[in-house]
PDB file of C-alpha atoms and ligand atoms in Angstrom:
ATOM      1  CA  UNK A   1      33.637  37.293 -44.103  1.00 45.00           C
ATOM      2  CA  UNK A   2      30.136  38.553 -43.562  1.00 52.00           C
ATOM      3  CA  UNK A   3      29.068  37.861 -47.025  1.00 50.00           C
ATOM      4  CA  UNK A   4      30.329  33.892 -46.720  1.00 51.00           C
ATOM      5  CA  UNK A   5      28.393  33.730 -43.202  1.00 56.00           C
ATOM      6  CA  UNK A   6      25.052  35.038 -45.109  1.00 50.00           C
ATOM      7  CA  UNK A   7      25.627  32.309 -48.085  1.00 52.00           C
ATOM      8  CA  UNK A   8      26.533  29.652 -45.522  1.00 48.00           C
ATOM      9  CA  UNK A   9      23.576  30.420 -43.340  1.00 57.00           C
ATOM     10  CA  UNK A  10      21.253  30.181 -46.413  1.00 57.00           C
ATOM     11  CA  UNK A  11      22.487  27.301 -48.319  1.00 58.00           C
ATOM     12  CA  UNK A  12      23.275  24.893 -45.435  1.00 50.00           C
ATOM     13  CA  UNK A  13      19.508  24.468 -44.493  1.00 52.00           C
ATOM     14  CA  UNK A  14      19.002  24.280 -48.130  1.00 50.00           C
ATOM     15  CA  UNK A  15      21.484  21.340 -48.700  1.00 42.00           C
ATOM     16  CA  UNK A  16      20.182  19.410 -45.634  1.00 44.00           C
ATOM     17  CA  UNK A  17      16.612  19.831 -46.887  1.00 46.00           C
ATOM     18  CA  UNK A  18      17.573  18.575 -50.399  1.00 44.00           C
ATOM     19  CA  UNK A  19      19.639  15.648 -48.848  1.00 52.00           C
ATOM     20  CA  UNK A  20      16.645  14.452 -46.641  1.00 50.00           C
ATOM     21  CA  UNK A  21      14.360  14.845 -49.437  1.00 45.00           C
ATOM     22  CA  UNK A  22      16.626  12.616 -51.369  1.00 45.00           C
ATOM     23  CA  UNK A  23      17.172  10.132 -48.542  1.00 46.00           C
ATOM     24  CA  UNK A  24      13.388   9.792 -48.100  1.00 45.00           C
ATOM     25  CA  UNK A  25      13.074   9.233 -52.015  1.00 43.00           C
ATOM     26  CA  UNK A  26      15.796   6.528 -51.889  1.00 45.00           C
ATOM     27  CA  UNK A  27      15.380   4.842 -48.613  1.00 44.00           C
ATOM     28  CA  UNK A  28      11.485   4.569 -48.070  1.00 46.00           C
ATOM     29  CA  UNK A  29      10.467   2.533 -50.998  1.00 46.00           C
ATOM     30  CA  UNK A  30      12.942  -0.033 -50.627  1.00 45.00           C
ATOM     31  CA  UNK A  31      12.421  -0.398 -46.785  1.00 44.00           C
ATOM     32  CA  UNK A  32       8.797  -0.421 -47.307  1.00 50.00           C
ATOM     33  CA  UNK A  33       8.366  -2.951 -50.162  1.00 75.00           C
ATOM     34  CA  UNK A  34      10.209  -6.045 -48.925  1.00 92.00           C
ATOM     35  CA  UNK A  35       7.350  -7.859 -47.230  1.00 95.00           C
ATOM     36  CA  UNK A  36       7.706  -8.929 -43.539  1.00 91.00           C
ATOM     37  CA  UNK A  37       9.568 -12.261 -43.214  1.00 91.00           C
ATOM     38  CA  UNK A  38      11.168 -11.848 -46.523  1.00 96.00           C
ATOM     39  CA  UNK A  39      14.518 -10.995 -47.460  1.00 96.00           C
ATOM     40  CA  UNK A  40      14.775  -8.926 -50.885  1.00 96.00           C
ATOM     41  CA  UNK A  41      18.312  -9.026 -52.559  1.00 95.00           C
ATOM     42  CA  UNK A  42      19.139  -6.982 -55.563  1.00 93.00           C
ATOM     43  CA  UNK A  43      21.162  -9.014 -57.875  1.00 86.00           C
ATOM     44  CA  UNK A  44      20.226 -10.009 -61.382  1.00 84.00           C
ATOM     45  CA  UNK A  45      17.120  -8.513 -60.937  1.00 90.00           C
ATOM     46  CA  UNK A  46      15.116  -8.353 -57.313  1.00 95.00           C
ATOM     47  CA  UNK A  47      15.185 -11.904 -55.524  1.00 96.00           C
ATOM     48  CA  UNK A  48      12.447 -12.032 -52.871  1.00 97.00           C
ATOM     49  CA  UNK A  49      13.031 -14.968 -50.691  1.00 97.00           C
ATOM     50  CA  UNK A  50      10.208 -15.881 -47.986  1.00 97.00           C
ATOM     51  CA  UNK A  51      11.033 -19.333 -47.510  1.00 98.00           C
ATOM     52  CA  UNK A  52      10.285 -20.984 -43.953  1.00 97.00           C
ATOM     53  CA  UNK A  53       8.513 -17.729 -43.076  1.00 96.00           C
ATOM     54  CA  UNK A  54       5.446 -19.275 -41.726  1.00 96.00           C
ATOM     55  CA  UNK A  55       3.397 -17.747 -44.288  1.00 97.00           C
ATOM     56  CA  UNK A  56      -0.520 -18.439 -44.056  1.00 97.00           C
ATOM     57  CA  UNK A  57      -1.107 -16.436 -47.200  1.00 96.00           C
ATOM     58  CA  UNK A  58       0.878 -14.568 -50.367  1.00 97.00           C
ATOM     59  CA  UNK A  59       2.115 -11.298 -49.178  1.00 95.00           C
ATOM     60  CA  UNK A  60       0.225  -8.230 -50.279  1.00 92.00           C
ATOM     61  CA  UNK A  61       2.978  -6.000 -50.754  1.00 92.00           C
ATOM     62  CA  UNK A  62       5.309  -7.606 -52.999  1.00 95.00           C
ATOM     63  CA  UNK A  63       7.881  -5.243 -54.841  1.00 95.00           C
ATOM     64  CA  UNK A  64       6.582  -4.836 -58.345  1.00 94.00           C
ATOM     65  CA  UNK A  65      10.116  -5.520 -60.178  1.00 94.00           C
ATOM     66  CA  UNK A  66      10.360  -8.999 -58.216  1.00 96.00           C
ATOM     67  CA  UNK A  67      12.091 -11.451 -60.721  1.00 97.00           C
ATOM     68  CA  UNK A  68      12.609 -14.659 -58.396  1.00 97.00           C
ATOM     69  CA  UNK A  69      10.094 -15.126 -55.956  1.00 97.00           C
ATOM     70  CA  UNK A  70      10.669 -18.010 -53.154  1.00 98.00           C
ATOM     71  CA  UNK A  71       7.723 -18.825 -50.989  1.00 98.00           C
ATOM     72  CA  UNK A  72       8.616 -22.307 -50.344  1.00 98.00           C
ATOM     73  CA  UNK A  73       7.950 -24.196 -47.133  1.00 98.00           C
ATOM     74  CA  UNK A  74       5.226 -22.198 -45.608  1.00 98.00           C
ATOM     75  CA  UNK A  75       1.489 -22.773 -44.908  1.00 98.00           C
ATOM     76  CA  UNK A  76       0.068 -20.962 -48.009  1.00 98.00           C
ATOM     77  CA  UNK A  77      -3.182 -22.783 -48.540  1.00 97.00           C
ATOM     78  CA  UNK A  78      -4.718 -20.799 -51.541  1.00 97.00           C
ATOM     79  CA  UNK A  79      -3.645 -18.683 -54.457  1.00 97.00           C
ATOM     80  CA  UNK A  80      -6.222 -15.675 -54.999  1.00 97.00           C
ATOM     81  CA  UNK A  81      -7.080 -14.758 -58.187  1.00 96.00           C
ATOM     82  CA  UNK A  82      -4.452 -12.545 -59.879  1.00 95.00           C
ATOM     83  CA  UNK A  83      -2.264 -12.827 -56.759  1.00 96.00           C
ATOM     84  CA  UNK A  84       0.903 -12.060 -58.796  1.00 97.00           C
ATOM     85  CA  UNK A  85      -0.553  -9.621 -61.199  1.00 94.00           C
ATOM     86  CA  UNK A  86       1.381  -6.731 -60.390  1.00 92.00           C
ATOM     87  CA  UNK A  87       4.852  -8.526 -60.627  1.00 96.00           C
ATOM     88  CA  UNK A  88       5.264  -7.687 -64.371  1.00 95.00           C
ATOM     89  CA  UNK A  89       9.148  -9.031 -64.280  1.00 96.00           C
ATOM     90  CA  UNK A  90       8.320 -12.318 -62.244  1.00 97.00           C
ATOM     91  CA  UNK A  91      10.384 -15.116 -63.935  1.00 97.00           C
ATOM     92  CA  UNK A  92      10.262 -17.780 -61.160  1.00 97.00           C
ATOM     93  CA  UNK A  93       7.812 -18.643 -58.491  1.00 98.00           C
ATOM     94  CA  UNK A  94       8.552 -21.386 -56.073  1.00 98.00           C
ATOM     95  CA  UNK A  95       5.392 -22.511 -54.026  1.00 98.00           C
ATOM     96  CA  UNK A  96       6.666 -25.807 -53.240  1.00 98.00           C
ATOM     97  CA  UNK A  97       6.229 -27.298 -49.873  1.00 98.00           C
ATOM     98  CA  UNK A  98       3.028 -25.392 -48.924  1.00 98.00           C
ATOM     99  CA  UNK A  99      -0.627 -26.254 -48.426  1.00 98.00           C
ATOM    100  CA  UNK A 100      -2.143 -25.236 -51.571  1.00 98.00           C
ATOM    101  CA  UNK A 101      -5.361 -27.175 -52.451  1.00 97.00           C
ATOM    102  CA  UNK A 102      -6.228 -25.891 -55.983  1.00 97.00           C
ATOM    103  CA  UNK A 103      -5.350 -23.571 -58.745  1.00 96.00           C
ATOM    104  CA  UNK A 104      -8.012 -21.511 -60.186  1.00 96.00           C
ATOM    105  CA  UNK A 105      -8.583 -20.228 -63.473  1.00 95.00           C
ATOM    106  CA  UNK A 106      -7.034 -16.782 -63.068  1.00 95.00           C
ATOM    107  CA  UNK A 107      -4.714 -17.717 -60.096  1.00 96.00           C
ATOM    108  CA  UNK A 108      -1.512 -16.874 -62.479  1.00 96.00           C
ATOM    109  CA  UNK A 109      -3.205 -14.057 -64.135  1.00 95.00           C
ATOM    110  CA  UNK A 110      -0.861 -11.222 -65.178  1.00 95.00           C
ATOM    111  CA  UNK A 111       2.288 -13.397 -65.099  1.00 96.00           C
ATOM    112  CA  UNK A 112       1.436 -15.891 -67.721  1.00 93.00           C
ATOM    113  CA  UNK A 113       3.820 -14.411 -70.374  1.00 94.00           C
ATOM    114  CA  UNK A 114       6.931 -13.673 -68.022  1.00 96.00           C
ATOM    115  CA  UNK A 115       6.989 -16.762 -66.000  1.00 95.00           C
ATOM    116  CA  UNK A 116       9.589 -19.439 -66.740  1.00 94.00           C
ATOM    117  CA  UNK A 117       9.511 -21.787 -63.789  1.00 95.00           C
ATOM    118  CA  UNK A 118       6.653 -22.410 -61.531  1.00 95.00           C
ATOM    119  CA  UNK A 119       7.184 -24.766 -58.688  1.00 96.00           C
ATOM    120  CA  UNK A 120       3.944 -26.086 -57.220  1.00 97.00           C
ATOM    121  CA  UNK A 121       5.385 -29.533 -56.105  1.00 96.00           C
ATOM    122  CA  UNK A 122       4.612 -30.978 -52.538  1.00 97.00           C
ATOM    123  CA  UNK A 123       1.330 -29.143 -51.799  1.00 98.00           C
ATOM    124  CA  UNK A 124      -2.051 -30.716 -51.368  1.00 97.00           C
ATOM    125  CA  UNK A 125      -3.343 -29.818 -54.775  1.00 97.00           C
ATOM    126  CA  UNK A 126      -6.044 -32.509 -55.961  1.00 95.00           C
ATOM    127  CA  UNK A 127      -7.618 -30.650 -58.736  1.00 94.00           C
ATOM    128  CA  UNK A 128      -7.059 -27.363 -60.854  1.00 95.00           C
ATOM    129  CA  UNK A 129      -9.315 -25.503 -63.226  1.00 95.00           C
ATOM    130  CA  UNK A 130      -8.960 -26.658 -66.685  1.00 92.00           C
ATOM    131  CA  UNK A 131      -7.405 -23.364 -67.920  1.00 92.00           C
ATOM    132  CA  UNK A 132      -5.378 -22.799 -64.959  1.00 92.00           C
ATOM    133  CA  UNK A 133      -2.187 -23.219 -66.683  1.00 92.00           C
ATOM    134  CA  UNK A 134      -3.558 -22.467 -70.318  1.00 89.00           C
ATOM    135  CA  UNK A 135      -1.751 -19.283 -71.206  1.00 89.00           C
ATOM    136  CA  UNK A 136       1.387 -20.216 -69.433  1.00 90.00           C
ATOM    137  CA  UNK A 137       4.980 -20.669 -71.180  1.00 88.00           C
ATOM    138  CA  UNK A 138       6.519 -21.906 -67.857  1.00 90.00           C
ATOM    139  CA  UNK A 139       8.144 -25.214 -66.964  1.00 90.00           C
ATOM    140  CA  UNK A 140       5.793 -26.331 -64.365  1.00 92.00           C
ATOM    141  CA  UNK A 141       6.631 -28.549 -61.359  1.00 93.00           C
ATOM    142  CA  UNK A 142       3.255 -30.169 -59.885  1.00 94.00           C
ATOM    143  CA  UNK A 143       4.605 -33.593 -58.608  1.00 93.00           C
ATOM    144  CA  UNK A 144       4.107 -34.738 -55.335  1.00 95.00           C
ATOM    145  CA  UNK A 145       0.223 -33.681 -54.708  1.00 96.00           C
ATOM    146  CA  UNK A 146      -2.608 -35.741 -54.162  1.00 95.00           C
ATOM    147  CA  UNK A 147      -4.020 -35.647 -57.562  1.00 95.00           C
ATOM    148  CA  UNK A 148      -7.726 -36.405 -58.627  1.00 92.00           C
ATOM    149  CA  UNK A 149      -7.101 -37.466 -62.308  1.00 90.00           C
ATOM    150  CA  UNK A 150     -10.277 -36.434 -63.912  1.00 89.00           C
ATOM    151  CA  UNK A 151     -11.207 -34.577 -67.248  1.00 89.00           C
ATOM    152  CA  UNK A 152     -10.222 -31.109 -65.719  1.00 90.00           C
ATOM    153  CA  UNK A 153      -6.715 -32.214 -64.988  1.00 91.00           C
ATOM    154  CA  UNK A 154      -6.477 -33.856 -68.489  1.00 89.00           C
ATOM    155  CA  UNK A 155      -7.733 -30.731 -70.222  1.00 89.00           C
ATOM    156  CA  UNK A 156      -5.304 -28.345 -67.877  1.00 90.00           C
ATOM    157  CA  UNK A 157      -2.293 -30.594 -68.914  1.00 87.00           C
ATOM    158  CA  UNK A 158      -3.212 -30.741 -72.618  1.00 84.00           C
ATOM    159  CA  UNK A 159      -3.027 -27.231 -73.086  1.00 80.00           C
ATOM    160  CA  UNK A 160       0.446 -26.712 -71.413  1.00 77.00           C
ATOM    161  CA  UNK A 161       3.494 -26.179 -73.290  1.00 64.00           C
ATOM    162  CA  UNK A 162       5.550 -28.449 -71.044  1.00 63.00           C
ATOM    163  CA  UNK A 163       2.641 -30.860 -70.361  1.00 66.00           C
ATOM    164  CA  UNK A 164       4.783 -34.076 -70.974  1.00 71.00           C
ATOM    165  CA  UNK A 165       7.447 -32.954 -68.348  1.00 76.00           C
ATOM    166  CA  UNK A 166       4.705 -31.847 -65.661  1.00 80.00           C
ATOM    167  CA  UNK A 167       2.431 -34.938 -66.581  1.00 81.00           C
ATOM    168  CA  UNK A 168       5.085 -37.262 -66.029  1.00 83.00           C
ATOM    169  CA  UNK A 169       5.355 -36.720 -62.365  1.00 86.00           C
ATOM    170  CA  UNK A 170       1.541 -36.598 -61.812  1.00 91.00           C
ATOM    171  CA  UNK A 171       0.620 -39.771 -59.478  1.00 92.00           C
ATOM    172  CA  UNK A 172      -3.306 -40.211 -59.214  1.00 91.00           C
ATOM    173  CA  UNK A 173      -4.371 -40.299 -55.634  1.00 92.00           C
ATOM    174  CA  UNK A 174      -7.847 -41.027 -57.143  1.00 89.00           C
ATOM    175  CA  UNK A 175      -9.692 -41.196 -60.392  1.00 85.00           C
ATOM    176  CA  UNK A 176     -13.223 -41.343 -61.521  1.00 81.00           C
ATOM    177  CA  UNK A 177     -12.154 -44.771 -63.139  1.00 77.00           C
ATOM    178  CA  UNK A 178     -13.168 -47.869 -61.080  1.00 68.00           C
ATOM    179  CA  UNK A 179     -10.291 -50.065 -61.883  1.00 66.00           C
ATOM    180  CA  UNK A 180      -7.796 -47.527 -60.838  1.00 64.00           C
ATOM    181  CA  UNK A 181      -4.924 -48.210 -58.500  1.00 66.00           C
ATOM    182  CA  UNK A 182      -3.877 -45.587 -56.236  1.00 79.00           C
ATOM    183  CA  UNK A 183      -0.393 -44.154 -57.170  1.00 83.00           C
ATOM    184  CA  UNK A 184      -0.441 -44.747 -60.673  1.00 86.00           C
ATOM    185  CA  UNK A 185       0.996 -42.340 -62.911  1.00 87.00           C
ATOM    186  CA  UNK A 186      -1.249 -40.099 -64.748  1.00 86.00           C
ATOM    187  CA  UNK A 187       0.229 -40.946 -68.132  1.00 83.00           C
ATOM    188  CA  UNK A 188      -0.353 -44.699 -67.762  1.00 81.00           C
ATOM    189  CA  UNK A 189      -3.973 -44.027 -67.773  1.00 77.00           C
ATOM    190  CA  UNK A 190      -4.977 -44.045 -71.361  1.00 74.00           C
ATOM    191  CA  UNK A 191      -8.615 -43.483 -71.209  1.00 77.00           C
ATOM    192  CA  UNK A 192     -10.233 -40.241 -72.374  1.00 83.00           C
ATOM    193  CA  UNK A 193     -11.189 -39.203 -68.906  1.00 82.00           C
ATOM    194  CA  UNK A 194     -13.491 -36.437 -70.727  1.00 86.00           C
ATOM    195  CA  UNK A 195     -15.313 -38.826 -72.732  1.00 83.00           C
ATOM    196  CA  UNK A 196     -15.837 -40.808 -69.546  1.00 73.00           C
ATOM    197  CA  UNK A 197     -17.369 -37.898 -68.122  1.00 65.00           C
ATOM    198  CA  UNK A 198     -19.772 -37.281 -71.070  1.00 71.00           C
ATOM    199  CA  UNK A 199     -20.874 -40.883 -71.092  1.00 73.00           C
ATOM    200  CA  UNK A 200     -21.660 -40.425 -67.524  1.00 76.00           C
ATOM    201  CA  UNK A 201     -24.055 -37.336 -68.343  1.00 80.00           C
ATOM    202  CA  UNK A 202     -25.480 -39.295 -71.265  1.00 80.00           C
ATOM    203  CA  UNK A 203     -26.149 -42.254 -68.917  1.00 82.00           C
ATOM    204  CA  UNK A 204     -27.842 -39.897 -66.363  1.00 86.00           C
ATOM    205  CA  UNK A 205     -29.850 -37.901 -68.838  1.00 89.00           C
ATOM    206  CA  UNK A 206     -31.350 -41.360 -70.257  1.00 90.00           C
ATOM    207  CA  UNK A 207     -32.142 -42.472 -66.890  1.00 91.00           C
ATOM    208  CA  UNK A 208     -33.903 -39.220 -66.195  1.00 91.00           C
ATOM    209  CA  UNK A 209     -35.768 -39.376 -69.536  1.00 92.00           C
ATOM    210  CA  UNK A 210     -36.943 -43.030 -68.709  1.00 91.00           C
ATOM    211  CA  UNK A 211     -38.059 -41.821 -65.291  1.00 92.00           C
ATOM    212  CA  UNK A 212     -40.227 -39.198 -67.029  1.00 93.00           C
ATOM    213  CA  UNK A 213     -41.510 -41.642 -69.757  1.00 92.00           C
ATOM    214  CA  UNK A 214     -42.704 -44.050 -66.737  1.00 93.00           C
ATOM    215  CA  UNK A 215     -44.218 -41.425 -64.922  1.00 93.00           C
ATOM    216  CA  UNK A 216     -46.235 -40.158 -68.082  1.00 92.00           C
ATOM    217  CA  UNK A 217     -47.168 -43.804 -68.831  1.00 92.00           C
ATOM    218  CA  UNK A 218     -48.368 -44.454 -65.213  1.00 92.00           C
ATOM    219  CA  UNK A 219     -50.568 -41.180 -65.403  1.00 91.00           C
ATOM    220  CA  UNK A 220     -52.064 -42.251 -68.567  1.00 91.00           C
ATOM    221  CA  UNK A 221     -52.909 -45.682 -67.267  1.00 92.00           C
ATOM    222  CA  UNK A 222     -54.349 -44.245 -63.957  1.00 91.00           C
ATOM    223  CA  UNK A 223     -56.427 -41.735 -65.997  1.00 90.00           C
ATOM    224  CA  UNK A 224     -57.870 -44.421 -68.230  1.00 91.00           C
ATOM    225  CA  UNK A 225     -58.838 -46.480 -65.346  1.00 90.00           C
ATOM    226  CA  UNK A 226     -60.530 -43.426 -63.449  1.00 88.00           C
ATOM    227  CA  UNK A 227     -62.177 -42.825 -66.592  1.00 89.00           C
ATOM    228  CA  UNK A 228     -63.270 -46.327 -66.945  1.00 89.00           C
ATOM    229  CA  UNK A 229     -64.740 -46.393 -63.379  1.00 87.00           C
ATOM    230  CA  UNK A 230     -66.596 -43.043 -64.044  1.00 88.00           C
ATOM    231  CA  UNK A 231     -67.927 -44.591 -67.392  1.00 87.00           C
ATOM    232  CA  UNK A 232     -69.250 -47.626 -65.405  1.00 88.00           C
ATOM    233  CA  UNK A 233     -70.654 -45.420 -62.615  1.00 88.00           C
ATOM    234  CA  UNK A 234     -72.609 -43.115 -65.106  1.00 86.00           C
ATOM    235  CA  UNK A 235     -73.833 -46.157 -66.850  1.00 87.00           C
ATOM    236  CA  UNK A 236     -75.224 -47.763 -63.554  1.00 88.00           C
ATOM    237  CA  UNK A 237     -76.691 -44.190 -63.027  1.00 85.00           C
ATOM    238  CA  UNK A 238     -78.341 -44.454 -66.691  1.00 86.00           C
ATOM    239  CA  UNK A 239     -79.561 -47.824 -65.858  1.00 86.00           C
ATOM    240  CA  UNK A 240     -81.359 -46.587 -62.722  1.00 84.00           C
ATOM    241  CA  UNK A 241     -82.947 -43.774 -64.476  1.00 78.00           C
ATOM    242  CA  UNK A 242     -86.017 -45.355 -66.314  1.00 69.00           C
ATOM    243  CA  UNK A 243     -87.257 -46.936 -62.595  1.00 63.00           C
ATOM    244  CA  UNK A 244     -87.405 -42.976 -61.313  1.00 54.00           C
ATOM    245  CA  UNK A 245     -88.722 -41.565 -64.855  1.00 52.00           C
ATOM    246  CA  UNK A 246     -92.304 -42.307 -64.258  1.00 53.00           C
ATOM    247  CA  UNK A 247     -92.410 -40.184 -61.304  1.00 50.00           C
ATOM    248  CA  UNK A 248     -91.653 -36.926 -63.010  1.00 48.00           C
ATOM    249  CA  UNK A 249     -95.125 -36.435 -64.546  1.00 50.00           C
ATOM    250  CA  UNK A 250     -96.684 -36.933 -61.209  1.00 51.00           C
ATOM    251  CA  UNK A 251     -94.636 -33.962 -59.862  1.00 48.00           C
ATOM    252  CA  UNK A 252     -95.745 -31.981 -62.980  1.00 46.00           C
ATOM    253  CA  UNK A 253     -99.344 -32.727 -62.365  1.00 48.00           C
ATOM    254  CA  UNK A 254     -99.005 -31.699 -58.625  1.00 48.00           C
ATOM    255  CA  UNK A 255     -97.484 -28.427 -59.767  1.00 47.00           C
ATOM    256  CA  UNK A 256    -100.368 -27.768 -62.169  1.00 45.00           C
ATOM    257  CA  UNK A 257    -102.802 -28.536 -59.744  1.00 45.00           C
ATOM    258  CA  UNK A 258    -101.577 -26.312 -57.072  1.00 45.00           C
ATOM    259  CA  UNK A 259    -101.360 -23.588 -59.902  1.00 43.00           C
TER     260      UNK A 259
HETATM  261  C1  NAG B   1      11.871 -24.646 -55.177  1.00 75.49           C
HETATM  262  O1  NAG B   1      12.376 -24.642 -53.495  1.00 75.49           O
HETATM  263  C2  NAG B   1      12.632 -26.122 -53.095  1.00 75.49           C
HETATM  264  C3  NAG B   1      12.947 -25.894 -51.610  1.00 75.49           C
HETATM  265  O2  NAG B   1      13.950 -24.897 -51.460  1.00 75.49           O
HETATM  266  C4  NAG B   1      13.604 -26.513 -53.991  1.00 75.49           C
HETATM  267  O3  NAG B   1      14.079 -28.021 -53.368  1.00 75.49           O
HETATM  268  C5  NAG B   1      13.110 -26.635 -55.121  1.00 75.49           C
HETATM  269  O4  NAG B   1      14.510 -26.890 -56.265  1.00 75.49           O
HETATM  270  C6  NAG B   1      12.773 -25.425 -55.915  1.00 75.49           C
HETATM  271  N1  NAG B   1      12.363 -25.386 -57.255  1.00 75.49           N
HETATM  272  C7  NAG B   1      13.074 -24.808 -58.410  1.00 75.49           C
HETATM  273  C8  NAG B   1      12.150 -24.990 -59.770  1.00 75.49           C
HETATM  274  O5  NAG B   1      13.926 -24.232 -58.279  1.00 75.49           O
END
């Protein structure tokens, strides 16, 4: 009896301690890693849903094993470089219906190889870095944005694996072309927007060179004129010399008489 008592008195606290340690180990990470305003559901991988959560920025504490991330219908205005870098299993990212204005070169760094679906539709994107989607293997939705159809966009779409589907939904809000009409599909513009930009820089270079040339010419003209003036003055001086020349010997005589 007393032996059982002794065993119980020693093992019960040990059991409780072990249990609480296990509880801490299991409960805390899952309770900690679901960001505020989001719902984390473990199904076929971890689904994190932060739709309609009035988020102004991408949560910083996203669980590393997130597979599907819904951030749609928020007020997110920027995707910082490497914003999803830790999410090594991310397959689907929905950022539709936000206020994103641009996609930088390294915005999607770290998830390029795993991402299969990227929804950036219904944002305020007008331009992207030309390499923003370069290494992406995902199906990208970029329609319903106020696109500025320029060389960078043309380059960004050119390197995308699913460029035709994505480009098909891009309507140009503005463009460097003079004769463009607002709302024209990007694919309907068959101009090479990059060569256009190159031609513009060539033209600017030509104008600058012409400007320099004009400056050099006008300086030369000015210099020649100035020299002519000097030469004329010098000539006049020389002409006036003979009348003063006889005065010099007198001065010399004066000096010698003084000496
Ligand atoms: C992203 O979310 C919006 C809003 O819930 C939805 O309409 C859209 O289909 C989603 N995009 C993808 C690619 O599933």
